[in-house]
Short mmCIF file of N, CA, C and O in Angstrom, two decimals:
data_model
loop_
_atom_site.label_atom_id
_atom_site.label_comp_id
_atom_site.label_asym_id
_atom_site.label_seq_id
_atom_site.Cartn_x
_atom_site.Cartn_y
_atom_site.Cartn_z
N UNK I 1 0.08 -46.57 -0.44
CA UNK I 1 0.11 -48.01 -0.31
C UNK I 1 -0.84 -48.60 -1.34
O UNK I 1 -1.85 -47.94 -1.56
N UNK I 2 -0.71 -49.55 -1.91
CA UNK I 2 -1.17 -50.19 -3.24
C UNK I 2 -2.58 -51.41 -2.28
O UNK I 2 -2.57 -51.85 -1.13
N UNK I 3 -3.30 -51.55 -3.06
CA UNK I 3 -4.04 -52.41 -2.91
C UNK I 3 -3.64 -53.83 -3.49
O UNK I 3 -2.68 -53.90 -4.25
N UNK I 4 -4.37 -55.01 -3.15
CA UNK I 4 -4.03 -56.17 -3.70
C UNK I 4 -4.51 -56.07 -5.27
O UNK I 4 -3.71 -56.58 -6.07
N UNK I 5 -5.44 -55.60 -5.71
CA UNK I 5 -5.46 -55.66 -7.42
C UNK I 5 -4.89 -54.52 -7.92
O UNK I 5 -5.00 -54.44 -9.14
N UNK I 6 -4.32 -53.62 -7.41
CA UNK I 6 -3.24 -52.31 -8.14
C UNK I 6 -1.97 -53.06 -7.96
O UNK I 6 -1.02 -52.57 -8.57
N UNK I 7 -1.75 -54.09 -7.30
CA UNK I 7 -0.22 -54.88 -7.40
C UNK I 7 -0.33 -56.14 -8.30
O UNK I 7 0.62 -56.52 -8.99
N UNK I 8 -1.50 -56.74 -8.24
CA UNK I 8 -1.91 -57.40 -9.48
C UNK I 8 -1.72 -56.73 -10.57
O UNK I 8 -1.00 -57.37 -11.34
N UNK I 9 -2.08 -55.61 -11.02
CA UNK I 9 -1.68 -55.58 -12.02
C UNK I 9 -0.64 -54.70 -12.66
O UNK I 9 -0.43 -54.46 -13.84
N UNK I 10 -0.14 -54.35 -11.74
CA UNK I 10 1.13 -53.79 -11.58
C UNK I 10 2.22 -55.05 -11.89
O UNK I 10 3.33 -54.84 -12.36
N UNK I 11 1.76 -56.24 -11.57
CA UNK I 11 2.85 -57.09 -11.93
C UNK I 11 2.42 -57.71 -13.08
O UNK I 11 3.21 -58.43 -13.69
N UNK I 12 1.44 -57.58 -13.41
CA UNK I 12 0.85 -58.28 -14.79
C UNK I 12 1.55 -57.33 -15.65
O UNK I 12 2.53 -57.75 -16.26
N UNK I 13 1.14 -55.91 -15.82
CA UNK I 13 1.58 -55.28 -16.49
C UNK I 13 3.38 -55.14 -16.96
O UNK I 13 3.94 -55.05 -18.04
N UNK I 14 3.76 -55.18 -15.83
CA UNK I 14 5.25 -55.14 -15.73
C UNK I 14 5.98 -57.21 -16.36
O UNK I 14 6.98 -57.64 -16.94
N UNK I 15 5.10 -57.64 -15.95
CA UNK I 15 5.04 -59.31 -16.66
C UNK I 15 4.94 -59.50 -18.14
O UNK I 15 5.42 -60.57 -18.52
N UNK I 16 4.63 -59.03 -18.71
CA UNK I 16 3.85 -58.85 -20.13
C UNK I 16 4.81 -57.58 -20.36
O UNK I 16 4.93 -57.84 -21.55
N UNK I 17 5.41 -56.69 -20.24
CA UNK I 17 5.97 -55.54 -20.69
C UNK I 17 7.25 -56.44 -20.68
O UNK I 17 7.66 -56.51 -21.84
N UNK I 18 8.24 -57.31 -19.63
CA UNK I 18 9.24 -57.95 -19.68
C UNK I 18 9.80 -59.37 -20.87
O UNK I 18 10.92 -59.61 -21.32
N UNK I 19 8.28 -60.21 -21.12
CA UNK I 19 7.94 -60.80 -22.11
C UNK I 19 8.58 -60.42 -23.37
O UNK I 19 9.45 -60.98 -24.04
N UNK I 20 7.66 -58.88 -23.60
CA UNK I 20 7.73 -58.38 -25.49
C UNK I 20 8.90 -58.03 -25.07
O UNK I 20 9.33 -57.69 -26.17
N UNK I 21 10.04 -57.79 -24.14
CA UNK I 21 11.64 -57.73 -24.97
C UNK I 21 12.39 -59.09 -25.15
O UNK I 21 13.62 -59.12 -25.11
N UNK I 22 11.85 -59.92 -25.30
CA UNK I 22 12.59 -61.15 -25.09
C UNK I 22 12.17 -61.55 -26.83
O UNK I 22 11.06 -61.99 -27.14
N UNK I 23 13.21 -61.32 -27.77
CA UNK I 23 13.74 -61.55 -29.54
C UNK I 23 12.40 -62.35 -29.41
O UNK I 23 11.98 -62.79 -28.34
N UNK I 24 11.71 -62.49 -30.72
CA UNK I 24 11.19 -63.65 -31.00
C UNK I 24 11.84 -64.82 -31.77
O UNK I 24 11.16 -65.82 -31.98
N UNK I 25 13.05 -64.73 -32.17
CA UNK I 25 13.80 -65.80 -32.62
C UNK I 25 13.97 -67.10 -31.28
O UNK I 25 14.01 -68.32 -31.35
N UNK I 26 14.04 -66.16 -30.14
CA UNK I 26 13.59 -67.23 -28.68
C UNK I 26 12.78 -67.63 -28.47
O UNK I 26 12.73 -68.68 -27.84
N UNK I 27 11.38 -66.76 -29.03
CA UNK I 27 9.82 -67.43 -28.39
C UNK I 27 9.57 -68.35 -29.79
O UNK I 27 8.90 -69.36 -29.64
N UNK I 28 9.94 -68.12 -30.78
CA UNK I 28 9.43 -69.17 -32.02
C UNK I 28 9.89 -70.39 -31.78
O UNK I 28 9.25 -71.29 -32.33
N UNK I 29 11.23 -70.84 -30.82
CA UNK I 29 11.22 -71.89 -30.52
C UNK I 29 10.56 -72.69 -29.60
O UNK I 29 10.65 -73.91 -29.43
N UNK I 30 9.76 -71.71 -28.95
CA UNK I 30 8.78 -72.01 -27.86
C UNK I 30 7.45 -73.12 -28.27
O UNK I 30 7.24 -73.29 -29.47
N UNK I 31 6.72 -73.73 -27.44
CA UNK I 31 5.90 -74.20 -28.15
C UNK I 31 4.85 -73.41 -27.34
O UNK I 31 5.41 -72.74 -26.47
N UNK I 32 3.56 -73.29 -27.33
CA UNK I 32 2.41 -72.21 -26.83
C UNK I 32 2.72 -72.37 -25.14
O UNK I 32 2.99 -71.38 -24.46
N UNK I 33 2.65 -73.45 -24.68
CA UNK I 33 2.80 -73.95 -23.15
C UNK I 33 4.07 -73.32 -22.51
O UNK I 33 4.21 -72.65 -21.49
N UNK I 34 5.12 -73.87 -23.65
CA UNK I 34 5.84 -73.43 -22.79
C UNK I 34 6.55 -71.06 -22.59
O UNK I 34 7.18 -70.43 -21.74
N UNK I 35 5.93 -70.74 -23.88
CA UNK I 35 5.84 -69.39 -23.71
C UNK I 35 4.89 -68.99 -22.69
O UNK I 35 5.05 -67.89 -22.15
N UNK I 36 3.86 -69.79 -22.32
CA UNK I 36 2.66 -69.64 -21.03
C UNK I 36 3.93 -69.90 -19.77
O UNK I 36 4.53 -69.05 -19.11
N UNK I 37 4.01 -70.71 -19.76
CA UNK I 37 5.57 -70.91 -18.63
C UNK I 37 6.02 -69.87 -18.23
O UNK I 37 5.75 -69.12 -17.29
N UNK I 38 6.59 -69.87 -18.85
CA UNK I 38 7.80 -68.97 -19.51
C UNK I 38 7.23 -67.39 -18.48
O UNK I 38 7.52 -67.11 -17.32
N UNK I 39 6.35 -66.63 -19.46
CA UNK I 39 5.24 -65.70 -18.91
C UNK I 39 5.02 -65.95 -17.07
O UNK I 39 5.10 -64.96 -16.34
N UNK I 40 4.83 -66.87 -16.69
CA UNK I 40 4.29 -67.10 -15.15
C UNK I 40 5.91 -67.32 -14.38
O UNK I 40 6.05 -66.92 -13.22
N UNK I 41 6.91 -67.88 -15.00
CA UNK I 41 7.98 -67.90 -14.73
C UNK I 41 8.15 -65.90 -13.93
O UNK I 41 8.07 -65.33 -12.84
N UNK I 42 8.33 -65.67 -14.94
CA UNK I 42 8.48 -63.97 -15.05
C UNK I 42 7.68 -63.27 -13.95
O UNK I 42 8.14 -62.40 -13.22
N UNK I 43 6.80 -63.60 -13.92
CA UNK I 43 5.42 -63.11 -13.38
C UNK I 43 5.63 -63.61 -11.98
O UNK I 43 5.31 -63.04 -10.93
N UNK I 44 6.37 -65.10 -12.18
CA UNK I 44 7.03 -65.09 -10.15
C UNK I 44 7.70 -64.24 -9.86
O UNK I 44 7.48 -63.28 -9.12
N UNK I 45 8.61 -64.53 -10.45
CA UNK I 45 10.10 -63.43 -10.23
C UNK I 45 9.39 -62.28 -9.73
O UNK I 45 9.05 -62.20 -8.55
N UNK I 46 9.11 -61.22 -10.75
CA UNK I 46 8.39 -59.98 -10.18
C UNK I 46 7.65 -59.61 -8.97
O UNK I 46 7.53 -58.50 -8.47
N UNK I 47 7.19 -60.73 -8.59
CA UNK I 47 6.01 -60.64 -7.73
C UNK I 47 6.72 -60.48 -6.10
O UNK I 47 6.10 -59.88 -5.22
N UNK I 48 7.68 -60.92 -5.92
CA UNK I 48 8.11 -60.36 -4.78
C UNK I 48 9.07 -58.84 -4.70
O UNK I 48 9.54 -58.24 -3.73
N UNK I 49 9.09 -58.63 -5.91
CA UNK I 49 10.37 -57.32 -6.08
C UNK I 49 9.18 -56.17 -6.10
O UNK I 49 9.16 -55.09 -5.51
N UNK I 50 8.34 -56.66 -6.84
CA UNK I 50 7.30 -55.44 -6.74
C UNK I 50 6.87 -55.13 -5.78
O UNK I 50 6.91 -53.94 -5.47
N UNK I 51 6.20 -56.24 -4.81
CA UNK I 51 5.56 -56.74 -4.02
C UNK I 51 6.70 -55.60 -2.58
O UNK I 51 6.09 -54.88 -1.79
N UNK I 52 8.07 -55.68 -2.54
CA UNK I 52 8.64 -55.05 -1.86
C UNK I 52 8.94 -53.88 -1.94
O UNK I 52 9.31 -53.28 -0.94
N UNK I 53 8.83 -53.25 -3.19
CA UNK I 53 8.82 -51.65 -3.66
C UNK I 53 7.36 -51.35 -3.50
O UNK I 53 7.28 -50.12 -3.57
N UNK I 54 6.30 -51.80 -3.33
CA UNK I 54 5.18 -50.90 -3.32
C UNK I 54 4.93 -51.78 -1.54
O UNK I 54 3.74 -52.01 -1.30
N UNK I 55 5.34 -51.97 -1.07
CA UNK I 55 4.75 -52.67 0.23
C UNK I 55 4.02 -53.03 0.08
O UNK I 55 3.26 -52.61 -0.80
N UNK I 56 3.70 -54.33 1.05
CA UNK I 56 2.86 -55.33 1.06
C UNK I 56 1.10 -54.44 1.90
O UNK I 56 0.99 -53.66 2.85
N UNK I 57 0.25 -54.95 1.13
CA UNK I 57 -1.28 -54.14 1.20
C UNK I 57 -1.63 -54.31 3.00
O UNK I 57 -2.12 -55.33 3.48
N UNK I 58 -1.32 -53.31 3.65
CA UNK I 58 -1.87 -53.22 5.25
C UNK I 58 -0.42 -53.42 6.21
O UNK I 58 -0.51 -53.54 7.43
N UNK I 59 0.83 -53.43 5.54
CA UNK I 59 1.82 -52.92 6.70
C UNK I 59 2.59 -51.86 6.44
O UNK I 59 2.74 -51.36 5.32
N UNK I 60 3.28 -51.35 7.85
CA UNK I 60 3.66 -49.86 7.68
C UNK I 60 4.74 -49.88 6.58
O UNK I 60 5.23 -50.95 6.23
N UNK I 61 5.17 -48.51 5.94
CA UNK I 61 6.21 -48.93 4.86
C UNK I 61 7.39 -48.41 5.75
O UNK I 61 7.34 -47.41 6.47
N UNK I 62 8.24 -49.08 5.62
CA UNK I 62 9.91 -49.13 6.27
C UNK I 62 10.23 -48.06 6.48
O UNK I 62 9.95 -47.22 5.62
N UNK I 63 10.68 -47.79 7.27
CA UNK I 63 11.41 -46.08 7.67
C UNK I 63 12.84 -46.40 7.99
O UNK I 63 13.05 -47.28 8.82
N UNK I 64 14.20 -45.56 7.22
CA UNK I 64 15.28 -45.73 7.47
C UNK I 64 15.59 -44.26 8.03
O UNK I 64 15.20 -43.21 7.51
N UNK I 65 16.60 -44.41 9.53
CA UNK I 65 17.45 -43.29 9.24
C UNK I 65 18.92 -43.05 8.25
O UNK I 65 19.72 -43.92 7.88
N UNK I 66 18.95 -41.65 8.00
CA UNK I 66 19.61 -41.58 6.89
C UNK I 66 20.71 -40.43 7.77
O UNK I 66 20.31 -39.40 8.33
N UNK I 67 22.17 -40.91 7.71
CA UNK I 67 22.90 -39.65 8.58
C UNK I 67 23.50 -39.05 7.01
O UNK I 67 23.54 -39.56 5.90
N UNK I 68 23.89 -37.79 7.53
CA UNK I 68 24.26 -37.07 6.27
C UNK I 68 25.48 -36.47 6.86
O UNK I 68 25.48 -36.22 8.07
N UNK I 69 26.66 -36.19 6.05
CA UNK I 69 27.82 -35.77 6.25
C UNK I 69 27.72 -34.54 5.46
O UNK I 69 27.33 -34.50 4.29
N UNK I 70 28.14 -33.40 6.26
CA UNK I 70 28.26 -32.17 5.46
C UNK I 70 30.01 -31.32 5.56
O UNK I 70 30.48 -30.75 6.54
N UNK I 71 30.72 -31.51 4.05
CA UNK I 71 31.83 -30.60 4.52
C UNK I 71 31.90 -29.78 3.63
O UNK I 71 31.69 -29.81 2.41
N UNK I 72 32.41 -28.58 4.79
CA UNK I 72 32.56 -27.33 3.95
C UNK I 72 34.20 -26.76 4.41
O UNK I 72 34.93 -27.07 5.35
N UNK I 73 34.34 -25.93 3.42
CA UNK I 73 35.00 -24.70 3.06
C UNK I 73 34.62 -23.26 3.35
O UNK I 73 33.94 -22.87 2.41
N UNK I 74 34.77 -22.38 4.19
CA UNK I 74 34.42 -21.48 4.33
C UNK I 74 35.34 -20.82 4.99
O UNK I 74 36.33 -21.31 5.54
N UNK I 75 34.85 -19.13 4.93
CA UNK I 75 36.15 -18.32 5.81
C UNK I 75 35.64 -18.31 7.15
O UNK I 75 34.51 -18.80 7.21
N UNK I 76 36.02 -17.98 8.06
CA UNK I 76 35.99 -17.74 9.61
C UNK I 76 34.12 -16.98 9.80
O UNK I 76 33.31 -17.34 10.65
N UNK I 77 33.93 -16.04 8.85
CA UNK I 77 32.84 -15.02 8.93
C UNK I 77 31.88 -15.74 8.60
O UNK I 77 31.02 -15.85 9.48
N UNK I 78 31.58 -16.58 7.10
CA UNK I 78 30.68 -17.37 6.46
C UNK I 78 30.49 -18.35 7.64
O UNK I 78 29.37 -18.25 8.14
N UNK I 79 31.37 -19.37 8.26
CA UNK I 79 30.77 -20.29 8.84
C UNK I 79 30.37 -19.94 10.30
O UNK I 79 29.51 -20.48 10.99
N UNK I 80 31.37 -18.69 10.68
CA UNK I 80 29.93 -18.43 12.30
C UNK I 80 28.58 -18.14 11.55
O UNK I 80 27.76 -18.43 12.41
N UNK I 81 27.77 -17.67 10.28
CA UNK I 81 26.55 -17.86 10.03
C UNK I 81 25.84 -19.07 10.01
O UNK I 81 24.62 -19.02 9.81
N UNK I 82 26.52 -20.42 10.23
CA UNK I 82 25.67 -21.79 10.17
C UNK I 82 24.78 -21.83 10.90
O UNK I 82 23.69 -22.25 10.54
N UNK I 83 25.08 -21.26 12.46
CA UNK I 83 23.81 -21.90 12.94
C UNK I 83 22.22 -20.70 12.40
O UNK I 83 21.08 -20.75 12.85
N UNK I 84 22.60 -20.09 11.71
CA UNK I 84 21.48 -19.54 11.41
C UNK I 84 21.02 -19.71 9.74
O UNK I 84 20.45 -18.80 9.15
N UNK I 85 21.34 -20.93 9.13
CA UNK I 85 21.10 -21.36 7.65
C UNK I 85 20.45 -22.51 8.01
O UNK I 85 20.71 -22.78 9.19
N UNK I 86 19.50 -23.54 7.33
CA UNK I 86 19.23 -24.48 7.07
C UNK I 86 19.86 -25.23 5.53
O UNK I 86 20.51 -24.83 4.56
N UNK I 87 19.30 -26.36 5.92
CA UNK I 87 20.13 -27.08 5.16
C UNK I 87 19.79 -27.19 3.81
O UNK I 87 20.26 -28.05 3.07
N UNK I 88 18.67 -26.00 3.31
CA UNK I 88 18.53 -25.54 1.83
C UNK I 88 19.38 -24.33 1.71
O UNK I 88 19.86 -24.04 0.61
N UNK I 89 19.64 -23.50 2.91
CA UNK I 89 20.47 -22.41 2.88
C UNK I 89 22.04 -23.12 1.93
O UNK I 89 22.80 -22.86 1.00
N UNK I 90 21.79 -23.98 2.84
CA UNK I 90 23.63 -24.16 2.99
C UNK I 90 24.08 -24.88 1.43
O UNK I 90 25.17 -24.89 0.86
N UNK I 91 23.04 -25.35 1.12
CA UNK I 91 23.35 -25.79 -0.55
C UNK I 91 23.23 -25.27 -1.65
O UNK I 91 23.60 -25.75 -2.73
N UNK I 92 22.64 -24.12 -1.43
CA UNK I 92 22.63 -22.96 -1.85
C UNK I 92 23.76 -22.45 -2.00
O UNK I 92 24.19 -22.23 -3.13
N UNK I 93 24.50 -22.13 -0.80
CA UNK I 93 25.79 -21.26 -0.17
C UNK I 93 26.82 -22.13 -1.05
O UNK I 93 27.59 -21.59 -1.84
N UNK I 94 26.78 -23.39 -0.89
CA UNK I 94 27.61 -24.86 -2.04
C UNK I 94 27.43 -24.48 -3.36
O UNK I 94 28.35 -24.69 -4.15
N UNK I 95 26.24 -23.88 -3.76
CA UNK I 95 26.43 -23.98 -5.42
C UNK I 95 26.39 -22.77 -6.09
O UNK I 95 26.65 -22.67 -7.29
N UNK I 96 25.94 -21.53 -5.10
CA UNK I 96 26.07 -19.63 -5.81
C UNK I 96 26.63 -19.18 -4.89
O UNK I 96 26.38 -17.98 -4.81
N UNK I 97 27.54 -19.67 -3.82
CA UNK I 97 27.22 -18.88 -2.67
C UNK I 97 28.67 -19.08 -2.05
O UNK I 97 29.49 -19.68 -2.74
N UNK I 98 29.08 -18.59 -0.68
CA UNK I 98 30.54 -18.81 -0.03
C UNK I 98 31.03 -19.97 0.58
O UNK I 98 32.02 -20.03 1.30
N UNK I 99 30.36 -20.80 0.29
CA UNK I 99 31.01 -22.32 0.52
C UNK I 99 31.22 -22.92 -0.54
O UNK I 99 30.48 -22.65 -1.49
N UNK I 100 32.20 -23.82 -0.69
CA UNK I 100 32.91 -25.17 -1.13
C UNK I 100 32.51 -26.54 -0.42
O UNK I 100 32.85 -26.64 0.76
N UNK I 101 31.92 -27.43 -0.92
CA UNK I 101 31.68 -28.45 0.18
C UNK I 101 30.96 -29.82 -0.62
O UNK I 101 30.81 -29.79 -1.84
N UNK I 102 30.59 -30.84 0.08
CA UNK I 102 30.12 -31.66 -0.57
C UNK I 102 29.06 -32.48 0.40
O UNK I 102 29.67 -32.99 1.34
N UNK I 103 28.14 -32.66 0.41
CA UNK I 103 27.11 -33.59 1.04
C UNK I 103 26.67 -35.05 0.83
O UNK I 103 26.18 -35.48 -0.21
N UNK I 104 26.91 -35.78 2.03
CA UNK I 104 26.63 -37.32 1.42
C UNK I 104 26.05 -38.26 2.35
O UNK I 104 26.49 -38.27 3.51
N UNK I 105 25.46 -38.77 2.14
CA UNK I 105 24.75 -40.18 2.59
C UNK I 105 25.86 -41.09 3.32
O UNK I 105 26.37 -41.75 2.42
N UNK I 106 26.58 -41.47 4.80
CA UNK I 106 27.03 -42.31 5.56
C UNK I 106 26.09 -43.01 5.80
O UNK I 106 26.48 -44.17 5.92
N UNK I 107 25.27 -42.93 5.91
CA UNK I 107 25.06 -44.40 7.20
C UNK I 107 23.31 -44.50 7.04
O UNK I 107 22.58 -43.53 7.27
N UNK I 108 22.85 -45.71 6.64
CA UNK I 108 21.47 -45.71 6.32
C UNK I 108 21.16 -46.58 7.62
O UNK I 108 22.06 -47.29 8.06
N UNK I 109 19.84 -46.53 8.30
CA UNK I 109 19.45 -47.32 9.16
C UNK I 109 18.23 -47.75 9.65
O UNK I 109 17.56 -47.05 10.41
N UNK I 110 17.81 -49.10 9.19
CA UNK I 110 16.30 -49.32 8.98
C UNK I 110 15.55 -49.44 10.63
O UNK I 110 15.83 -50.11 11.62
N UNK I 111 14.65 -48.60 10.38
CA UNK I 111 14.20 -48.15 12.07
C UNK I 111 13.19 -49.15 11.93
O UNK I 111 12.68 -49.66 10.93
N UNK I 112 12.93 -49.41 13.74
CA UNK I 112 12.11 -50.84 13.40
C UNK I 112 10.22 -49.87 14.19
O UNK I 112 10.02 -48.99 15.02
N UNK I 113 9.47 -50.60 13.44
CA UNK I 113 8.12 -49.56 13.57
C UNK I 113 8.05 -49.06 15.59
O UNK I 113 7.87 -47.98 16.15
N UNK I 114 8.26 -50.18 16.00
CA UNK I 114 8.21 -50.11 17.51
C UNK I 114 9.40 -48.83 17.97
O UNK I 114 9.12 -48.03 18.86
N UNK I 115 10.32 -48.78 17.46
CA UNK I 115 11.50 -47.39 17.39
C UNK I 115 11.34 -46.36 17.33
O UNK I 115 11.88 -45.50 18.03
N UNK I 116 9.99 -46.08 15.85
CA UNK I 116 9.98 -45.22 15.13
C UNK I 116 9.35 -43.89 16.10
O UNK I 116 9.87 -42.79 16.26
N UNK I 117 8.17 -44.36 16.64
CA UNK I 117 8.00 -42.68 18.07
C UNK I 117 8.92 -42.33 18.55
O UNK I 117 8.78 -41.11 18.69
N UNK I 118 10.19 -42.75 19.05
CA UNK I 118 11.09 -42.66 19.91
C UNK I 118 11.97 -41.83 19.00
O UNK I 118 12.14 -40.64 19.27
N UNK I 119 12.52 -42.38 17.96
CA UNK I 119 13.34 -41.88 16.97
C UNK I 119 12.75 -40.51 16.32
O UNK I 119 13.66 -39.74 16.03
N UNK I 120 11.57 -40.06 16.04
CA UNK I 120 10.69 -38.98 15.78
C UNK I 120 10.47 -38.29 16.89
O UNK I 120 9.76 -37.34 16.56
N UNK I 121 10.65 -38.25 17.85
CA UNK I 121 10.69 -37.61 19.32
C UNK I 121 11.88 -36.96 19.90
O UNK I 121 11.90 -35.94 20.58
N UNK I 122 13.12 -37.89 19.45
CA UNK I 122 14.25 -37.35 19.13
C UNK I 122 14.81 -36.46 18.16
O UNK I 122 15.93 -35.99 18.02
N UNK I 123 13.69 -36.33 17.50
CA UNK I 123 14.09 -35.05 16.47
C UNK I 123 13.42 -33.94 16.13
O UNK I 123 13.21 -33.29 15.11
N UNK I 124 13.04 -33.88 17.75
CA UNK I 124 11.69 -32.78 17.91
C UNK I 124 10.60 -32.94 17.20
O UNK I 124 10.08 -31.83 17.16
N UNK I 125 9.79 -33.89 16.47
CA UNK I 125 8.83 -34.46 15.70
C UNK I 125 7.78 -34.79 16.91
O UNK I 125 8.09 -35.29 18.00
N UNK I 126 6.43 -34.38 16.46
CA UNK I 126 5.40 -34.94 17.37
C UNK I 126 5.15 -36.63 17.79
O UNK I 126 4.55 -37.21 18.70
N UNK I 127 6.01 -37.09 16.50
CA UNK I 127 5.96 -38.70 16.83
C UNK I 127 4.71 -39.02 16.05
O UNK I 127 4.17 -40.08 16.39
N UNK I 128 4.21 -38.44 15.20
CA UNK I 128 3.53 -38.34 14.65
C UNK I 128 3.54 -38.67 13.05
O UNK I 128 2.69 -39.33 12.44
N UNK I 129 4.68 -38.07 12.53
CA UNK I 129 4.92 -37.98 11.10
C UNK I 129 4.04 -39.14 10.42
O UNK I 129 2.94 -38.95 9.91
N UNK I 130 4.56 -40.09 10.49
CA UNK I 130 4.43 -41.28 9.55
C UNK I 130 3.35 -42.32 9.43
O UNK I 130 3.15 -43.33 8.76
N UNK I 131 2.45 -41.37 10.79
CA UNK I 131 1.24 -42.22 10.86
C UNK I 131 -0.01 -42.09 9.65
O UNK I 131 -0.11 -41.03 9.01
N UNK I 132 -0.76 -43.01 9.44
CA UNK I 132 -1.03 -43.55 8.33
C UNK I 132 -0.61 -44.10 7.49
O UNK I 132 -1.46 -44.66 6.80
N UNK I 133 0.53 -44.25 7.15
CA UNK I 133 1.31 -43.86 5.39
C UNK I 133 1.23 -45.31 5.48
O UNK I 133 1.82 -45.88 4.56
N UNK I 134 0.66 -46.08 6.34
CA UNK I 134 0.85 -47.96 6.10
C UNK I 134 -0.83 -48.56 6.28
O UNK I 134 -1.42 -49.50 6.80
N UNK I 135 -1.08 -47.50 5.59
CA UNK I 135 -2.94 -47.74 5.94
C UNK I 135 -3.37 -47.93 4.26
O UNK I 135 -4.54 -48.13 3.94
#
């Protein structure tokens, strides 16, 4: 989690880096004020996009569940071994190995902090995981 002057200047920096691509055949028509504008213009914009990729300084950062679809190809023998692969096994088995298959992202779902023990409890997790990470 970022502090209030590591997002300061995280957006300054990223403010001023967005600036120098903008031709100077555009800023020569500028007059000094309004390239100062111009600059703080930019420097709004950013400030909430950043501001939402690094979370805001002292709240928890968002937790989504993520369901995953897994299909495979396999003979009768390979797939009674699933329940004894994990799911580095099995992508493995997808890319050197006796499956055919493809893995994908369905369904994203933003868990709300009050959820989040419950939802981590449900997945045999101490309910624990994620504590701190909004400190």
């Amino acid at each position: 989690m970022m502090i209030d002057a590591q997002l300061d200047q995280l957006v300054d920096n990223a403010s001023h880096a967005s600036f120098e691509t903008i031709p100077d055949r555009l800023l020569t028509a500028l007059t000094a004020d309004e390239r100062a504008a111009l600059l703080f213009s930019i420097n709004d914009a950013l400030t909430p996009i950043l501001r939402d990729l690094a979370g805001e300084p002292g709240t928890p950062p968002a937790v989504c569940k993520v369901t995953l679809e897994i299909t495979l190809l396999a003979t009768q023998d390979d797939a009674d071994r699933l329940d004894d692969l994990n799911l580095t096994d099995i992508a493995r088995e997808m890319d050197d190995g006796a499956f055919v298959g493809t893995i994908s992202a369905r369904r994203f779902e933003a868990i709300a902090p009050t959820a989040l023990r419950d939802e981590l409890l449900a997945l045999g997790n101490d309910g624990t995981f994620f504590d701190g990470l909004g400190e």
